[in-house]
Tab-separated table of C-alpha atoms and ligand atoms in Angstrom:
chain	number	residue	atom	x	y	z
A	1172	UNK	CA	20.060	-49.624	-105.138
A	1173	UNK	CA	18.111	-51.463	-102.194
A	1174	UNK	CA	16.189	-48.240	-101.766
A	1175	UNK	CA	14.666	-48.534	-105.406
A	1176	UNK	CA	13.526	-51.805	-104.983
A	1177	UNK	CA	12.049	-50.981	-101.581
A	1178	UNK	CA	10.660	-47.791	-102.908
A	1179	UNK	CA	8.980	-49.759	-105.941
A	1180	UNK	CA	7.952	-52.555	-103.435
A	1181	UNK	CA	6.109	-49.809	-101.766
A	1182	UNK	CA	4.076	-48.089	-104.143
A	1183	UNK	CA	2.986	-51.889	-105.764
A	1184	UNK	CA	1.445	-52.258	-102.009
A	1185	UNK	CA	-0.208	-49.273	-102.014
A	1186	UNK	CA	-2.174	-49.347	-105.041
A	1187	UNK	CA	-3.333	-52.738	-103.971
A	1188	UNK	CA	-4.182	-50.957	-100.516
A	1189	UNK	CA	-6.314	-48.631	-102.619
A	1190	UNK	CA	-7.945	-51.078	-104.172
A	1191	UNK	CA	-8.752	-52.766	-100.397
A	1192	UNK	CA	-9.621	-48.894	-99.557
A	1193	UNK	CA	-11.911	-48.784	-102.124
A	1194	UNK	CA	-13.962	-51.866	-101.967
A	1195	UNK	CA	-13.610	-53.172	-98.612
A	1196	UNK	CA	-16.500	-50.805	-97.109
A	1197	UNK	CA	-18.532	-51.494	-99.701
A	1198	UNK	CA	-18.383	-55.780	-99.360
A	1199	UNK	CA	-17.119	-56.298	-102.857
A	1200	UNK	CA	-13.998	-57.932	-103.166
A	1201	UNK	CA	-10.527	-57.296	-103.942
A	1202	UNK	CA	-9.508	-59.714	-106.034
A	1203	UNK	CA	-11.670	-59.706	-108.799
A	1204	UNK	CA	-12.634	-57.958	-111.369
A	1205	UNK	CA	-10.015	-55.481	-112.488
A	1206	UNK	CA	-10.170	-51.661	-111.750
A	1207	UNK	CA	-12.776	-49.539	-114.005
A	1208	UNK	CA	-14.309	-46.363	-113.802
A	1209	UNK	CA	-16.716	-45.678	-111.446
A	1210	UNK	CA	-18.207	-42.889	-114.349
A	1211	UNK	CA	-18.155	-44.465	-117.945
A	1212	UNK	CA	-17.120	-48.174	-116.798
A	1213	UNK	CA	-14.002	-48.373	-118.662
A	1214	UNK	CA	-11.880	-50.660	-117.346
A	1215	UNK	CA	-8.212	-48.865	-116.481
A	1216	UNK	CA	-5.809	-51.009	-118.964
A	1217	UNK	CA	-2.352	-51.832	-117.367
A	1218	UNK	CA	-0.382	-49.033	-118.265
A	1219	UNK	CA	-2.704	-47.082	-117.171
A	1220	UNK	CA	-2.745	-48.371	-113.951
A	1221	UNK	CA	1.134	-47.647	-112.947
A	1222	UNK	CA	1.357	-46.227	-109.355
A	1223	UNK	CA	2.378	-42.471	-109.105
A	1224	UNK	CA	3.774	-42.141	-113.182
A	1225	UNK	CA	0.321	-43.380	-114.598
A	1226	UNK	CA	-1.384	-40.661	-112.659
A	1227	UNK	CA	0.790	-37.717	-113.521
A	1228	UNK	CA	0.414	-38.578	-117.083
A	1229	UNK	CA	-3.112	-38.571	-116.726
A	1230	UNK	CA	-3.002	-35.796	-115.463
A	1231	UNK	CA	-5.316	-36.345	-112.523
A	1232	UNK	CA	-8.069	-37.757	-114.830
A	1233	UNK	CA	-9.469	-40.919	-116.641
A	1234	UNK	CA	-8.313	-41.393	-119.920
A	1235	UNK	CA	-12.316	-42.080	-121.670
A	1236	UNK	CA	-14.578	-39.614	-120.190
A	1237	UNK	CA	-12.055	-37.255	-118.261
A	1238	UNK	CA	-13.667	-38.004	-114.409
A	1239	UNK	CA	-11.122	-36.796	-111.646
A	1240	UNK	CA	-9.109	-39.533	-110.340
A	1241	UNK	CA	-9.123	-39.241	-106.369
A	1242	UNK	CA	-5.716	-37.990	-105.155
A	1243	UNK	CA	-6.187	-40.788	-102.766
A	1244	UNK	CA	-4.564	-42.606	-105.378
A	1245	UNK	CA	-1.260	-41.609	-105.294
A	1246	UNK	CA	-1.679	-40.357	-101.313
A	1247	UNK	CA	-1.891	-43.882	-100.470
A	1248	UNK	CA	1.234	-45.186	-103.212
A	1249	UNK	CA	3.654	-42.583	-101.754
A	1250	UNK	CA	2.872	-42.995	-98.113
A	1251	UNK	CA	3.332	-46.691	-98.799
A	1252	UNK	CA	6.568	-46.277	-100.211
A	1253	UNK	CA	7.939	-43.628	-97.757
A	1254	UNK	CA	6.703	-46.099	-94.963
A	1255	UNK	CA	8.543	-49.166	-96.756
A	1256	UNK	CA	11.232	-47.421	-96.923
A	1257	UNK	CA	11.640	-45.946	-93.621
A	1258	UNK	CA	10.950	-49.336	-91.985
A	1259	UNK	CA	14.129	-50.872	-94.305
A	1260	UNK	CA	16.308	-47.968	-92.976
A	1261	UNK	CA	15.358	-48.330	-89.216
A	1262	UNK	CA	15.038	-52.117	-89.349
A	1263	UNK	CA	17.081	-53.635	-91.846
A	1264	UNK	CA	15.609	-56.876	-93.558
A	1265	UNK	CA	14.468	-58.456	-89.966
A	1266	UNK	CA	11.380	-59.981	-88.893
A	1267	UNK	CA	10.683	-56.647	-86.973
A	1268	UNK	CA	10.569	-54.881	-90.816
A	1269	UNK	CA	8.039	-57.494	-92.460
A	1270	UNK	CA	5.645	-56.770	-88.828
A	1271	UNK	CA	5.497	-53.583	-89.008
A	1272	UNK	CA	5.453	-53.275	-92.142
A	1273	UNK	CA	1.616	-55.150	-92.019
A	1274	UNK	CA	1.277	-53.706	-89.197
A	1275	UNK	CA	1.185	-50.296	-91.109
A	1276	UNK	CA	-0.765	-51.289	-94.119
A	1277	UNK	CA	-3.204	-52.257	-92.152
A	1278	UNK	CA	-3.107	-49.401	-89.995
A	1279	UNK	CA	-3.385	-47.374	-93.257
A	1280	UNK	CA	-6.123	-49.044	-94.612
A	1281	UNK	CA	-8.333	-48.433	-91.617
A	1282	UNK	CA	-7.448	-44.963	-91.164
A	1283	UNK	CA	-8.116	-43.966	-94.591
A	1284	UNK	CA	-11.504	-46.340	-94.691
A	1285	UNK	CA	-12.562	-44.880	-91.083
A	1286	UNK	CA	-12.126	-41.321	-92.801
A	1287	UNK	CA	-13.532	-41.668	-96.103
A	1288	UNK	CA	-16.972	-43.431	-94.205
A	1289	UNK	CA	-17.317	-40.966	-92.227
A	1290	UNK	CA	-17.500	-38.484	-94.960
A	1291	UNK	CA	-19.638	-40.829	-97.096
A	1292	UNK	CA	-23.520	-39.867	-96.670
A	1293	UNK	CA	-24.077	-43.948	-97.433
A	1294	UNK	CA	-22.681	-44.542	-93.655
A	1295	UNK	CA	-23.826	-42.493	-90.433
A	1296	UNK	CA	-20.401	-42.546	-88.712
A	1297	UNK	CA	-17.263	-44.531	-90.028
A	1298	UNK	CA	-16.399	-47.513	-89.807
A	1299	UNK	CA	-13.255	-50.157	-89.307
A	1300	UNK	CA	-14.004	-53.320	-91.423
A	1301	UNK	CA	-13.878	-56.196	-89.473
A	1302	UNK	CA	-11.389	-57.901	-91.826
A	1303	UNK	CA	-8.555	-55.532	-90.950
A	1304	UNK	CA	-9.206	-54.994	-87.534
A	1305	UNK	CA	-10.594	-58.755	-85.942
A	1306	UNK	CA	-8.694	-60.515	-89.214
A	1307	UNK	CA	-5.597	-59.067	-88.104
A	1308	UNK	CA	-5.704	-60.164	-84.383
A	1309	UNK	CA	-4.235	-63.926	-85.532
A	1310	UNK	CA	-1.730	-62.723	-87.265
A	1311	UNK	CA	-0.876	-60.019	-84.171
A	1312	UNK	CA	-0.569	-63.346	-82.114
A	1313	UNK	CA	1.536	-65.401	-85.220
A	1314	UNK	CA	4.368	-62.706	-84.841
A	1315	UNK	CA	4.086	-62.354	-80.724
A	1316	UNK	CA	4.574	-66.297	-80.902
A	1317	UNK	CA	7.794	-66.481	-83.376
A	1318	UNK	CA	9.483	-63.491	-81.164
A	1319	UNK	CA	8.472	-65.708	-78.175
A	1320	UNK	CA	6.459	-63.053	-76.392
A	1321	UNK	CA	3.484	-64.636	-77.096
A	1322	UNK	CA	2.066	-64.025	-73.984
A	1323	UNK	CA	2.853	-60.313	-74.083
A	1324	UNK	CA	0.844	-60.261	-77.676
A	1325	UNK	CA	-2.538	-61.810	-75.659
A	1326	UNK	CA	-1.878	-59.404	-72.773
A	1327	UNK	CA	-1.505	-56.861	-75.776
A	1328	UNK	CA	-4.924	-57.420	-76.910
A	1329	UNK	CA	-6.631	-57.801	-74.176
A	1330	UNK	CA	-5.821	-54.438	-72.299
A	1331	UNK	CA	-6.391	-52.982	-75.669
A	1332	UNK	CA	-9.699	-53.703	-76.048
A	1333	UNK	CA	-10.096	-53.240	-72.059
A	1334	UNK	CA	-8.451	-49.162	-72.797
A	1335	UNK	CA	-11.124	-48.212	-74.926
A	1336	UNK	CA	-14.014	-50.239	-74.057
A	1337	UNK	CA	-14.192	-48.969	-70.483
A	1338	UNK	CA	-14.341	-45.438	-71.039
A	1339	UNK	CA	-16.510	-45.991	-73.817
A	1340	UNK	CA	-18.569	-48.076	-71.628
A	1341	UNK	CA	-18.732	-45.431	-68.222
A	1342	UNK	CA	-20.190	-42.610	-71.106
A	1343	UNK	CA	-22.885	-44.312	-72.036
A	1344	UNK	CA	-23.553	-45.220	-68.731
A	1345	UNK	CA	-23.771	-41.683	-67.740
A	1346	UNK	CA	-24.776	-40.125	-70.836
A	1347	UNK	CA	-26.778	-42.942	-72.869
A	1348	UNK	CA	-24.960	-41.815	-75.621
A	1349	UNK	CA	-22.287	-44.367	-77.951
A	1350	UNK	CA	-19.070	-42.948	-76.672
A	1351	UNK	CA	-16.769	-45.002	-78.425
A	1352	UNK	CA	-16.979	-46.961	-81.855
A	1353	UNK	CA	-17.125	-50.580	-81.794
A	1354	UNK	CA	-14.472	-50.692	-84.698
A	1355	UNK	CA	-11.656	-48.501	-82.570
A	1356	UNK	CA	-11.685	-50.938	-79.742
A	1357	UNK	CA	-11.318	-53.906	-82.228
A	1358	UNK	CA	-8.751	-51.654	-83.707
A	1359	UNK	CA	-6.660	-51.024	-80.698
A	1360	UNK	CA	-6.941	-54.616	-79.419
A	1361	UNK	CA	-4.730	-55.445	-83.175
A	1362	UNK	CA	-2.908	-52.920	-82.257
A	1363	UNK	CA	-2.142	-54.831	-79.377
A	1364	UNK	CA	-1.279	-57.873	-80.297
A	1365	UNK	CA	0.934	-56.655	-82.641
A	1366	UNK	CA	2.838	-54.169	-80.599
A	1367	UNK	CA	2.580	-55.594	-76.810
A	1368	UNK	CA	0.658	-53.109	-73.852
A	1369	UNK	CA	3.373	-50.870	-73.269
A	1370	UNK	CA	3.261	-48.991	-76.182
A	1371	UNK	CA	-0.380	-48.661	-76.464
A	1372	UNK	CA	-0.518	-45.683	-73.509
A	1373	UNK	CA	1.177	-43.720	-75.310
A	1374	UNK	CA	-0.472	-44.393	-78.433
A	1375	UNK	CA	-3.954	-44.033	-76.637
A	1376	UNK	CA	-2.269	-40.589	-75.165
A	1377	UNK	CA	-1.176	-39.352	-78.244
A	1378	UNK	CA	-4.153	-40.014	-80.613
A	1379	UNK	CA	-6.605	-38.495	-77.928
A	1380	UNK	CA	-4.153	-35.238	-77.889
A	1381	UNK	CA	-4.618	-34.934	-82.247
A	1382	UNK	CA	-8.012	-36.147	-81.815
A	1383	UNK	CA	-8.437	-33.392	-79.289
A	1384	UNK	CA	-6.294	-30.478	-81.545
A	1385	UNK	CA	-7.949	-31.739	-84.954
A	1386	UNK	CA	-11.388	-31.707	-83.160
A	1387	UNK	CA	-11.278	-28.308	-81.819
A	1388	UNK	CA	-9.834	-26.954	-85.159
A	1389	UNK	CA	-13.290	-28.639	-87.346
A	1390	UNK	CA	-15.742	-27.170	-84.514
A	1391	UNK	CA	-13.707	-23.118	-84.907
A	1392	UNK	CA	-13.906	-23.705	-88.584
A	1393	UNK	CA	-17.548	-25.525	-89.045
A	1394	UNK	CA	-18.846	-23.623	-85.717
A	1395	UNK	CA	-21.059	-27.604	-84.829
A	1396	UNK	CA	-19.920	-29.032	-82.344
A	1397	UNK	CA	-21.887	-32.323	-83.098
A	1398	UNK	CA	-19.756	-32.671	-86.368
A	1399	UNK	CA	-18.769	-36.490	-86.297
A	1400	UNK	CA	-15.042	-36.908	-86.462
A	1401	UNK	CA	-13.693	-40.395	-86.636
A	1402	UNK	CA	-11.821	-41.869	-83.909
A	1403	UNK	CA	-9.284	-44.596	-86.349
A	1404	UNK	CA	-7.449	-41.981	-88.642
A	1405	UNK	CA	-5.544	-40.614	-85.042
A	1406	UNK	CA	-4.866	-44.269	-83.453
A	1407	UNK	CA	-3.557	-45.455	-87.265
A	1408	UNK	CA	-1.358	-42.187	-87.168
A	1409	UNK	CA	-0.414	-42.558	-83.494
A	1410	UNK	CA	0.672	-46.427	-83.953
A	1411	UNK	CA	2.838	-45.411	-87.132
A	1412	UNK	CA	4.833	-42.460	-84.861
A	1413	UNK	CA	5.088	-45.072	-82.226
A	1414	UNK	CA	6.331	-47.875	-84.428
A	1415	UNK	CA	8.996	-44.583	-86.117
A	1416	UNK	CA	9.771	-42.315	-83.193
A	1417	UNK	CA	8.063	-44.048	-80.031
A	1418	UNK	CA	10.849	-45.404	-77.652
A	1419	UNK	CA	12.998	-41.914	-78.494
A	1420	UNK	CA	10.128	-40.002	-77.787
A	1421	UNK	CA	9.403	-42.103	-74.427
A	1422	UNK	CA	12.852	-41.872	-73.839
A	1423	UNK	CA	13.215	-37.986	-73.956
A	1424	UNK	CA	10.207	-37.387	-72.200
A	1425	UNK	CA	10.917	-39.526	-69.171
A	1426	UNK	CA	14.653	-37.438	-69.127
A	1427	UNK	CA	12.676	-34.530	-69.219
A	1428	UNK	CA	10.701	-35.025	-66.034
A	1429	UNK	CA	13.765	-37.313	-63.956
B	474	ZN	ZN1	-14.366	-42.721	-116.951
């Protein structure tokens, strides 16, 4: 029964995250108006707006004009439901559950927006809206305060900022080119306020590793070295991996080398 409630909660929040993902980078309000088809302008009726189920019933198309609906909608809804149930299984109904749920929501939206805008010709590079990165920082600090670890939260934010700012700054000094996007730096600082400074090294390592592997894969497929690969999605993915398995991975790694 609990699992059912938490899956439904996840689906509803996933539906909201879709609105954030589709509107925030374009400066549109996430509250008003209701969703409408981008082609025919038909407002989406409530019975066509039920997470996942409507997508299946409509066969992934607008009821009015048949425009294909992005697979992103059911994907984000299902992922959010899985994360919600998984967090509940791992952390129960605790302050950690609430904290990680909010952080996962911010990471999911930031990662997908960065990827979407990187692929969108209207944007020069991928972007991570400040509302998510800078907006998350006070929330991370509030959780630090509640958990009586405000200092660790503050240091986490500062180290998160420096960890990406310094290599980007050095790269720019040496090559004259922008190496690290400002959005990535702010996102990393935000993660630091939620998780403290220790996990940041794990997250940086895993996200660089994933980014390098996928990057080489893209270079191999497209035969282009200048394909701009956004870093935000990897930072988000690595942080979510840390939330679920970070401590276990670090422990087994330490056992291996000691
Ligand atoms: Zn339509």
